[in-house]
Amino acid sequence: MFYAGNREMDSPLNSEIESFFDSAPPLNDRAAISEKLKEFIALNSSESGTRRVACVTSGGTTVPLEQRCVRYIDNFSSGHRGAASTEHLIKMGYAVIFLYRRGTCEPYCSSLPDDAFLECFEVTKESAVQVCQPYSEAVKRAIRDHHAAVAGGLLLKLPFTTIFEYLQMLQMIAVSSRSLGPCSMFYLAAAVSDFYVPWKSMAEHKIQSGSGPLDIQLLQVPKMLSVLRKEWAPMAFCISFKLETDAEILLEKADMARKKYGMHAVVANELLSRKEQVVVVTNNGKIPVYRDKTSSDSDVEKPLTKLLVDRHSVYIKDSNT
Amino acid sequence: MFYAGNREMDSPLNSEIESFFDSAPPLNDRAAISEKLKEFIALNSSESGTRRVACVTSGGTTVPLEQRCVRYIDNFSSGHRGAASTEHLIKMGYAVIFLYRRGTCEPYCSSLPDDAFLECFEVTKESAVQVCQPYSEAVKRAIRDHHAAVAGGLLLKLPFTTIFEYLQMLQMIAVSSRSLGPCSMFYLAAAVSDFYVPWKSMAEHKIQSGSGPLDIQLLQVPKMLSVLRKEWAPMAFCISFKLETDAEILLEKADMARKKYGMHAVVANELLSRKEQVVVVTNNGKIPVYRDKTSSDSDVEKPLTKLLVDRHSVYIKDSNT
């Protein structure tokens, strides 16, 4: 079906994907990223083969409207879901490649105020920097756990800004993770742009105002989920996310996406309630997951990642028999 | 000219401005912002009348494409210019209202790494949080100077996200600052959207993909500089910024903007060289300003704010005679 001439709208031909990549500006630091990935995967590929590696994507991707970019279209995402999920996955024994939008929420920072650097610290009379009392434990935990994860080789952070960077990096990670077979998980929580302006048809300079309304025509970004699943990393356990603002169409669209792209699970979330509950859509049915409301510092990512890790365990077992 | 029926494109009728504000979603926290502004201006309006108050705007404004916003158009701006200029202005005796895009660079953070919170600190064996050696002085300075400015009533930080919030807040600040007369300065470094989708014609829900290319028609945001200058704060000293990627048209456009909007100065900056040099365009001519290259930690904002503060002094003197 994927290669069918009589294609459906969301199943792009390989030629569309190729043309997206061909026209994308090349990654600036491809060699350095490739090197880091190789090291990280080698480090986490023990002979016993028990370490699992998740690629968690997080934050929104941007679509530039000019080559020398002043304006761009962005997809709203604080990155909170991806950051919190990364913490839980590491706690459950995973190594995580965190592919995140520059400037969005990072793992271990989710319980801190937005403006953590300036809010959490003070300078004493003796000219020492110290943590303000109310944040003391949270700050200590954040810094300690973050350093431990990075130093222990369990967290590799790779930032992106544009849709072009994101998709090129996702492909690199997927291809590098192939050697992990079913122990590899893709947890695709980033809010990926659906529409873009092809690099070559983009204005080089800032679009001038002063001559009336502006019309922008945007093409659809080819959906890369099928090609990730079928070609880039065919053995990996793949979870995608579907966000809608309209609850009516959410579950139906999530299930359609699951079938169309061959996902092992699709997490359906509605914009307004997404921090309280989500629904995990699998081929066995739809499983609602709720934040534990009896505890103020709990998040919905904890039961969500727990459920998905259990499913991943079953998947690995089935793959090995 | 401003009210002329035979209007020029960049000089909107008052009715256009009214219609922009009428259709904008109301500010959530208008009362609290108004209260903070009143207190801040009262605090800095001494009887001797010598304290000057600058409103520095910083970062890019966003234009939502859906009411329950998933996608939006953003204007690239790190906020570095506004943040660094705020530090210099406070050092030169100004109180600053810092109207900034949530998440962009803040005053006193400009010499720190991007990821300052996690990069600059470590937890010792004794379980104390301490600053990593290379950042020690920079972190101490940032935290101390920031706290001193806020506690001393010299810095009021007001965050915005959308163009609707930005323009409503700018109007509030301008009207509140009227009592300061010529001692008030507007330093409009924010990258303000030129195009927007009127709130009422915006899709409520996330725009669906899957049905081919997307066409967006954007209207021009009415230019508010004239109305700021002539109605909201007619005595204030006003500086706007012009950014272009094409050096050929930059100075000409900056001078046109100065005349059209009655600015006291327009700072012309080109995207690629903006951290090294700018040109201040006034009615007396064009003055290039350069970063001091002999010092590695100097910035172009230092000589730039110095020049503008000198001009402001002359303006105040002229206004009082």
XYZ file of C-alpha atoms in Angstrom:
642
model
C 0.000 0.000 0.000
C 2.803 2.358 0.884
C 4.181 2.338 -2.633
C 0.791 2.199 -4.355
C 0.451 4.491 -7.332
C -3.099 5.217 -6.334
C -1.966 6.751 -3.103
C -3.955 8.045 -0.207
C -3.296 11.598 0.906
C -1.417 10.724 4.088
C 0.776 8.010 2.593
C 3.373 9.860 0.594
C 5.332 8.317 -2.199
C 8.984 7.827 -1.504
C 9.640 10.455 -4.144
C 7.848 13.080 -2.024
C 9.972 12.209 0.982
C 13.098 12.248 -1.138
C 12.179 15.604 -2.548
C 11.577 16.979 0.966
C 15.033 15.870 2.072
C 16.728 16.922 -1.169
C 15.384 20.423 -0.908
C 16.070 20.801 2.834
C 19.078 22.891 3.877
C 21.759 20.418 5.029
C 22.285 19.967 8.783
C 25.148 22.123 10.011
C 26.558 19.639 12.472
C 25.688 16.304 10.900
C 29.095 14.746 11.537
C 29.142 15.702 15.220
C 25.585 14.446 15.781
C 26.391 11.195 14.022
C 29.439 10.688 16.228
C 27.477 11.331 19.448
C 24.749 8.910 18.368
C 27.246 6.174 17.538
C 28.932 6.522 20.919
C 25.665 6.636 22.832
C 24.249 3.546 21.155
C 27.512 1.610 21.497
C 27.617 2.488 25.209
C 24.073 1.218 25.693
C 24.421 -1.928 23.588
C 25.638 -4.342 26.218
C 26.357 -7.896 25.185
C 23.521 -9.204 27.291
C 21.316 -6.902 25.221
C 19.055 -5.842 28.047
C 19.369 -2.053 27.929
C 16.494 -0.476 26.065
C 16.945 2.811 24.234
C 14.081 5.244 23.661
C 14.138 8.172 21.291
C 11.814 10.761 22.834
C 10.918 13.684 20.577
C 9.695 16.857 22.240
C 8.538 20.415 21.560
C 7.250 21.945 18.331
C 8.991 22.182 14.980
C 9.212 25.466 13.079
C 8.624 26.232 9.427
C 10.627 29.218 8.184
C 8.856 31.620 5.809
C 12.094 33.197 4.604
C 15.526 31.634 4.027
C 17.200 34.340 6.077
C 14.560 33.621 8.608
C 12.762 36.449 10.368
C 9.291 34.901 10.338
C 8.269 31.300 10.850
C 5.273 29.157 11.663
C 5.562 27.295 14.926
C 3.600 24.470 16.509
C 2.730 25.143 20.113
C 4.346 22.725 22.566
C 5.974 23.468 25.887
C 7.892 20.198 25.709
C 6.598 19.223 29.121
C 5.263 15.827 28.016
C 8.517 14.774 26.402
C 10.678 16.035 29.258
C 8.624 14.380 32.000
C 8.359 11.120 30.040
C 12.133 11.068 29.622
C 12.614 11.239 33.379
C 10.225 8.324 33.921
C 11.774 6.207 31.171
C 15.268 6.682 32.596
C 13.958 5.738 36.030
C 12.558 2.541 34.488
C 15.953 1.594 33.083
C 15.918 3.113 29.618
C 18.638 5.159 27.982
C 17.012 8.131 26.223
C 17.921 10.118 23.130
C 16.020 13.350 23.765
C 15.393 15.101 20.425
C 13.961 18.426 21.552
C 13.124 21.879 20.351
C 15.781 24.327 21.514
C 14.442 26.342 24.463
C 11.547 24.062 25.439
C 11.248 22.160 28.710
C 14.138 19.813 29.529
C 14.157 16.652 31.618
C 14.440 17.230 35.388
C 13.255 20.842 35.088
C 9.532 20.185 35.054
C 8.932 20.949 38.731
C 10.789 24.259 38.631
C 9.397 27.744 37.935
C 9.564 28.987 34.316
C 12.249 31.441 35.094
C 14.230 28.986 37.224
C 17.664 30.484 36.896
C 16.770 33.900 38.269
C 14.003 32.794 40.628
C 15.647 29.926 42.488
C 18.931 31.453 43.587
C 20.176 34.302 45.738
C 23.566 35.750 46.629
C 24.395 35.813 50.345
C 26.151 38.635 52.177
C 29.287 36.510 52.022
C 28.916 36.629 48.257
C 28.033 32.947 47.851
C 25.279 31.766 45.539
C 22.624 29.752 47.355
C 19.250 28.246 46.566
C 16.203 30.103 47.885
C 14.518 28.022 50.568
C 11.211 27.054 48.920
C 13.015 25.593 45.895
C 15.835 23.940 47.770
C 14.848 20.284 47.349
C 13.510 20.640 43.793
C 16.666 22.381 42.597
C 18.949 19.853 44.231
C 17.024 16.960 42.711
C 16.936 18.558 39.259
C 20.656 19.244 39.104
C 21.709 15.942 40.681
C 19.428 13.730 38.587
C 20.253 15.567 35.374
C 23.990 15.308 35.942
C 23.686 11.646 36.927
C 21.720 10.786 33.787
C 24.110 12.620 31.461
C 27.286 11.423 33.197
C 25.929 7.855 33.358
C 25.437 7.812 29.606
C 21.666 7.447 29.963
C 20.634 10.772 28.430
C 21.719 12.277 25.137
C 20.144 15.658 24.392
C 19.945 16.753 20.740
C 18.296 20.130 20.026
C 16.568 21.177 16.805
C 14.711 24.279 15.615
C 13.157 23.709 12.178
C 11.125 20.889 10.645
C 14.067 20.343 8.284
C 16.459 19.723 11.170
C 13.947 17.615 13.069
C 13.221 15.140 10.277
C 16.855 14.772 9.255
C 17.860 14.098 12.852
C 14.982 11.676 13.419
C 16.123 9.707 10.384
C 19.712 9.614 11.672
C 18.572 8.366 15.074
C 16.309 5.721 13.560
C 18.967 4.362 11.258
C 21.567 4.382 14.056
C 19.152 2.522 16.359
C 18.514 -0.335 13.977
C 21.174 -2.461 15.631
C 19.101 -2.403 18.835
C 16.295 -4.325 17.134
C 13.125 -4.564 19.248
C 14.886 -2.965 22.269
C 14.551 0.386 20.539
C 11.492 2.545 21.248
C 10.303 5.676 19.427
C 8.176 7.912 21.620
C 7.185 10.647 19.199
C 5.738 13.366 21.415
C 6.979 16.359 19.362
C 4.369 18.564 17.723
C 5.440 18.234 14.107
C 4.370 20.794 11.512
C 1.810 19.540 8.997
C 2.486 22.300 6.481
C 5.677 23.873 5.178
C 7.192 26.098 2.528
C 9.751 24.183 0.427
C 13.191 25.695 0.947
C 13.718 26.363 -2.737
C 10.496 28.270 -3.254
C 11.059 30.365 -0.125
C 11.793 34.086 -0.299
C 15.454 34.706 0.462
C 14.851 38.051 2.174
C 12.382 39.272 4.752
C 8.939 39.629 3.160
C 8.095 43.331 2.940
C 4.928 44.716 4.460
C 3.142 47.787 3.173
C 1.448 46.354 0.127
C -1.726 44.872 1.542
C -2.636 41.390 2.754
C -0.160 38.517 2.509
C -1.052 35.176 0.995
C 0.965 32.143 1.982
C 0.605 28.793 0.326
C 1.885 25.888 2.370
C 2.468 22.321 1.198
C 1.844 19.312 3.371
C 4.882 17.878 5.095
C 5.139 14.259 3.900
C 4.200 11.982 6.814
C 7.391 10.227 7.832
C 5.811 7.816 10.303
C 5.321 5.068 7.694
C 8.847 5.305 6.432
C 10.251 5.402 9.984
C 8.266 2.284 10.805
C 8.862 0.349 7.610
C 12.311 1.385 6.443
C 14.320 3.412 8.916
C 13.760 1.249 12.009
C 11.493 -1.674 11.137
C 12.100 -3.582 14.416
C 11.509 -0.662 16.788
C 8.459 -0.245 19.038
C 6.758 2.920 17.792
C 4.434 5.257 19.677
C 3.044 8.392 18.088
C 0.860 11.138 19.531
C -2.268 12.759 18.201
C -3.323 16.136 19.553
C -6.636 17.734 18.699
C -8.628 20.610 20.148
C -11.898 18.954 19.172
C -12.633 15.906 21.350
C -15.214 14.647 18.873
C -12.714 13.667 16.215
C -9.762 12.753 18.430
C -10.122 9.009 19.002
C -11.181 8.295 15.474
C -8.184 10.179 14.059
C -5.828 8.475 16.511
C -7.031 5.033 15.468
C -6.770 5.937 11.791
C -3.187 7.086 12.343
C -2.357 3.849 14.161
C -3.539 1.727 11.261
C -2.190 3.900 8.498
C 1.324 4.210 9.896
C 1.571 0.826 11.600
C 2.153 2.360 15.046
C 2.179 0.017 18.035
C 0.312 2.648 20.011
C -1.053 6.144 19.455
C -1.499 8.435 22.447
C -4.585 10.603 21.937
C -4.564 13.915 23.764
C -6.922 16.815 23.761
C -5.407 20.269 24.142
C -7.317 21.371 27.238
C -7.248 18.137 29.250
C -3.902 16.750 28.135
C -2.224 17.137 31.520
C -4.972 15.197 33.289
C -5.738 12.332 30.939
C -4.857 10.701 27.635
C -6.104 7.621 25.803
C -3.668 5.009 24.520
C -5.020 3.533 21.306
C -3.681 0.065 20.398
C -4.863 -2.792 18.254
C -6.385 -4.269 21.441
C -8.527 -1.249 22.180
C -8.445 2.153 23.780
C -7.014 2.513 27.266
C -7.663 5.734 29.216
C -4.815 6.875 31.461
C -5.331 9.393 34.270
C -3.059 11.497 36.405
C -3.148 10.379 40.046
C -5.195 13.215 41.525
C -4.547 12.192 45.129
C -0.940 13.383 44.797
C -0.193 16.987 43.872
C 3.200 16.303 42.301
C 2.139 13.387 40.131
C 1.786 13.662 36.373
C -0.061 11.713 33.701
C 3.294 10.781 32.137
C 4.048 8.406 35.008
C 1.174 5.931 34.394
C 1.459 6.568 30.646
C 5.117 5.582 30.376
C 4.501 2.644 32.762
C 1.796 1.300 30.450
C 3.915 1.764 27.342
C 6.986 0.177 28.908
C 4.855 -2.861 29.807
C 3.661 -3.061 26.210
C 7.240 -2.729 25.015
C 8.244 -5.659 27.261
C 5.581 -7.859 25.712
C 6.702 -6.733 22.261
C 10.345 -7.623 22.979
C 9.329 -11.014 24.352
C 7.147 -11.737 21.323
C 9.910 -10.627 18.974
C 12.396 -13.006 20.581
C 10.212 -16.092 20.405
C -1.753 63.492 7.581
C -2.484 60.746 10.079
C -6.226 61.180 9.790
C -6.248 61.902 6.070
C -8.945 60.123 4.131
C -6.532 59.553 1.305
C -4.341 57.451 3.547
C -0.965 55.972 2.861
C -0.623 52.247 3.392
C 1.415 52.454 6.590
C -0.673 55.126 8.295
C -3.787 53.358 9.449
C -7.007 55.134 10.182
C -8.000 55.165 13.807
C -10.879 52.912 12.825
C -8.437 50.167 11.807
C -6.661 50.401 15.131
C -9.964 50.368 16.961
C -11.078 47.355 15.027
C -7.823 45.550 15.844
C -8.319 46.171 19.556
C -12.044 45.439 19.475
C -11.498 42.066 17.874
C -8.534 41.079 20.079
C -9.165 38.592 22.896
C -9.140 40.598 26.151
C -6.015 40.446 28.325
C -6.406 37.863 31.075
C -4.637 39.807 33.769
C -5.334 43.393 32.822
C -6.177 44.519 36.356
C -3.014 43.034 37.867
C -0.795 44.513 35.147
C -2.428 47.898 35.582
C -1.812 47.790 39.323
C 1.868 46.856 38.885
C 2.361 49.664 36.373
C 0.749 52.249 38.627
C 2.946 51.241 41.559
C 6.112 51.159 39.480
C 5.535 54.585 37.965
C 4.541 56.120 41.301
C 7.693 54.689 42.878
C 9.851 56.211 40.150
C 8.107 59.600 39.990
C 10.099 61.471 42.574
C 9.206 65.064 43.302
C 12.472 66.288 41.909
C 11.445 64.562 38.679
C 14.873 63.303 37.786
C 14.290 59.553 37.449
C 13.771 58.551 33.855
C 11.650 55.551 32.941
C 12.221 53.512 29.779
C 9.839 50.977 28.353
C 12.026 48.417 26.574
C 10.167 45.958 24.351
C 11.913 42.699 23.518
C 11.507 39.403 21.653
C 9.110 38.500 18.876
C 5.313 38.605 18.914
C 3.232 35.622 17.794
C 0.188 35.470 15.555
C -2.107 32.526 16.358
C -3.608 30.674 13.386
C -6.302 28.996 15.499
C -8.220 30.321 18.508
C -7.394 27.196 20.496
C -3.893 27.779 19.373
C -1.768 24.903 18.137
C -0.084 26.758 15.272
C 1.165 30.303 15.133
C 3.426 32.564 13.138
C 6.353 33.901 15.103
C 8.903 36.630 14.469
C 12.438 35.499 15.177
C 14.076 37.371 18.044
C 16.231 36.008 20.822
C 15.498 39.077 22.926
C 19.196 39.647 23.426
C 19.139 43.281 22.276
C 16.317 44.238 24.622
C 17.769 42.385 27.593
C 21.279 43.810 27.215
C 19.943 47.321 26.622
C 17.866 47.084 29.792
C 20.973 46.313 31.830
C 22.802 49.326 30.385
C 19.850 51.667 30.877
C 19.487 50.661 34.532
C 23.208 51.203 35.018
C 22.754 54.715 33.575
C 20.057 55.520 36.124
C 16.856 54.551 34.338
C 13.990 52.527 35.722
C 12.915 50.016 33.072
C 9.585 48.433 32.218
C 10.712 45.338 30.327
C 7.884 44.169 28.045
C 9.232 40.860 26.773
C 8.220 37.716 24.985
C 7.851 34.884 27.486
C 10.878 32.581 27.275
C 13.250 34.951 25.483
C 16.467 36.385 26.914
C 16.108 38.297 30.190
C 18.236 41.094 31.614
C 21.401 39.940 33.405
C 21.344 36.530 31.682
C 23.060 37.535 28.476
C 26.533 36.276 29.407
C 25.312 32.861 30.536
C 25.010 29.650 28.481
C 21.617 28.944 26.863
C 20.874 26.167 29.225
C 22.085 28.091 32.282
C 20.093 26.368 34.972
C 21.425 22.876 34.275
C 24.864 23.860 32.988
C 26.036 26.264 35.672
C 25.397 24.293 38.843
C 26.506 21.052 40.460
C 25.646 19.176 43.647
C 28.569 18.492 45.978
C 29.140 15.276 47.905
C 27.792 17.095 50.933
C 24.602 17.575 48.953
C 24.970 21.334 48.542
C 24.263 23.105 45.287
C 27.254 25.069 44.002
C 28.202 26.988 40.902
C 30.585 25.234 38.489
C 33.911 27.051 38.475
C 34.004 28.553 34.944
C 30.643 30.258 35.448
C 31.203 31.366 39.019
C 31.600 35.110 38.496
C 29.002 35.405 35.722
C 26.354 33.569 37.746
C 27.000 35.621 40.863
C 26.799 38.861 38.911
C 23.608 37.808 37.108
C 21.728 36.800 40.240
C 22.944 39.725 42.353
C 22.318 42.439 39.752
C 18.915 41.024 38.813
C 17.760 40.845 42.413
C 19.092 44.325 43.129
C 17.259 45.828 40.143
C 13.955 44.141 40.976
C 14.172 44.761 44.729
C 15.250 48.371 44.133
C 12.129 49.017 42.076
C 14.181 49.690 38.940
C 12.989 46.743 36.847
C 9.452 45.642 36.143
C 9.194 42.570 33.903
C 5.956 42.064 31.976
C 5.757 38.983 29.696
C 3.602 38.610 26.587
C 3.088 35.911 23.953
C 0.798 37.114 21.166
C 0.612 40.300 19.111
C -2.767 40.913 20.771
C -1.239 40.874 24.248
C 1.771 42.907 23.163
C -0.159 45.816 21.665
C -2.674 45.989 24.496
C 0.114 46.034 27.071
C 2.141 48.607 25.131
C -0.888 50.869 25.107
C -1.371 50.445 28.862
C 2.289 51.271 29.536
C 2.200 54.307 27.268
C -0.923 55.741 28.822
C 0.387 55.060 32.356
C 3.687 56.762 31.508
C 2.109 60.000 30.311
C 2.566 61.582 33.722
C 6.338 61.252 33.274
C 6.282 63.661 30.334
C 9.601 63.890 28.486
C 11.334 61.715 31.114
C 9.670 58.715 29.569
C 11.490 56.780 26.842
C 10.140 54.073 24.519
C 12.848 51.741 23.244
C 10.904 49.498 20.908
C 13.278 46.628 20.182
C 10.638 43.878 19.933
C 10.172 42.188 16.556
C 6.499 42.944 15.985
C 4.447 40.901 13.517
C 3.498 42.740 10.337
C 0.709 40.329 9.427
C -2.040 38.686 11.449
C -5.288 36.750 11.299
C -8.132 38.728 12.921
C -9.364 36.846 15.975
C -12.941 36.683 14.723
C -12.091 35.174 11.355
C -9.757 32.598 12.918
C -10.578 28.883 12.937
C -11.629 27.840 16.429
C -10.118 24.355 16.160
C -6.833 22.981 14.919
C -6.703 23.183 11.115
C -6.845 19.638 9.738
C -4.199 18.346 7.384
C -4.838 15.673 4.794
C -6.632 17.688 2.172
C -3.796 19.219 0.205
C -1.976 22.545 0.436
C -3.059 25.190 2.934
C -3.679 28.787 1.954
C -3.470 31.440 4.617
C -4.454 35.027 4.063
C -2.991 37.453 6.536
C -3.959 41.076 7.085
C -1.479 43.784 7.931
C -1.203 44.659 11.596
C -2.049 48.378 11.828
C 1.159 50.272 12.625
C 0.769 51.565 16.149
C 3.893 53.728 16.213
C 2.053 56.843 15.054
C -0.692 56.482 17.595
C 1.803 55.738 20.373
C 3.722 58.862 19.440
C 0.777 61.183 18.873
C -1.901 59.986 21.252
C -0.801 57.452 23.827
C 2.395 59.167 25.014
C 2.899 62.403 23.068
C 5.695 63.727 25.314
C 7.805 60.570 25.396
C 11.140 60.118 23.610
C 10.538 57.355 21.063
C 13.049 55.004 19.477
C 11.993 52.279 17.086
C 14.020 49.566 15.366
C 14.135 48.463 11.758
C 15.500 45.048 10.925
C 16.117 43.903 7.373
C 18.048 41.042 5.802
C 18.797 43.111 2.722
C 21.324 45.871 3.477
C 20.414 47.729 0.281
C 17.002 48.845 1.500
C 17.719 49.137 5.220
C 18.730 52.784 5.700
C 16.130 54.089 3.334
C 13.352 52.158 5.090
C 14.616 53.258 8.506
C 14.541 56.916 7.497
C 11.071 56.544 5.988
C 9.839 54.990 9.230
C 11.372 57.823 11.265
C 9.529 60.455 9.258
C 6.261 58.590 8.931
C 5.888 57.747 12.602
C 7.577 60.815 14.069
C 10.238 58.752 15.869
C 13.090 60.608 17.562
C 15.453 57.894 16.382
C 15.268 54.680 14.385
C 17.921 52.029 14.960
C 18.666 50.255 11.676
C 19.995 46.725 11.994
C 20.797 44.088 9.455
C 20.140 40.485 10.449
C 23.652 39.140 9.939
C 25.697 42.013 11.377
C 23.307 43.230 14.064
C 25.509 42.199 16.968
C 28.499 44.111 15.596
C 27.019 47.346 14.322
C 23.845 49.355 13.910
C 23.052 52.763 12.468
C 21.058 55.304 14.456
C 18.943 57.352 12.071
C 17.855 60.761 13.399
C 16.713 64.013 11.859
C 20.372 65.141 12.120
C 21.716 62.280 10.081
C 22.819 58.681 10.320
C 25.225 57.684 13.080
C 26.948 54.282 12.855
C 27.554 52.561 16.199
C 30.065 49.724 16.593
C 30.741 47.110 19.225
C 34.111 47.679 20.895
C 36.085 44.858 19.290
C 39.082 45.264 21.583
C 37.065 43.793 24.450
C 35.569 40.318 24.161
C 32.717 40.899 26.589
C 31.530 44.191 25.151
C 28.332 44.514 23.154
C 26.957 47.004 20.655
C 24.139 47.844 23.096
C 26.565 49.695 25.362
C 27.525 52.474 22.924
C 24.013 52.377 21.445
C 22.209 53.049 24.726
C 24.858 55.646 25.663
C 24.151 57.569 22.451
C 20.393 57.365 22.908
C 20.549 58.404 26.558
C 22.566 61.472 25.523
C 19.926 62.310 22.927
C 17.220 61.816 25.519
C 19.027 64.270 27.853
C 19.054 66.913 25.141
C 15.380 66.220 24.450
C 14.440 66.637 28.115
C 16.432 69.861 28.345
C 14.791 71.228 25.194
C 11.357 70.219 26.439
C 11.875 72.081 29.694
C 12.962 75.342 28.163
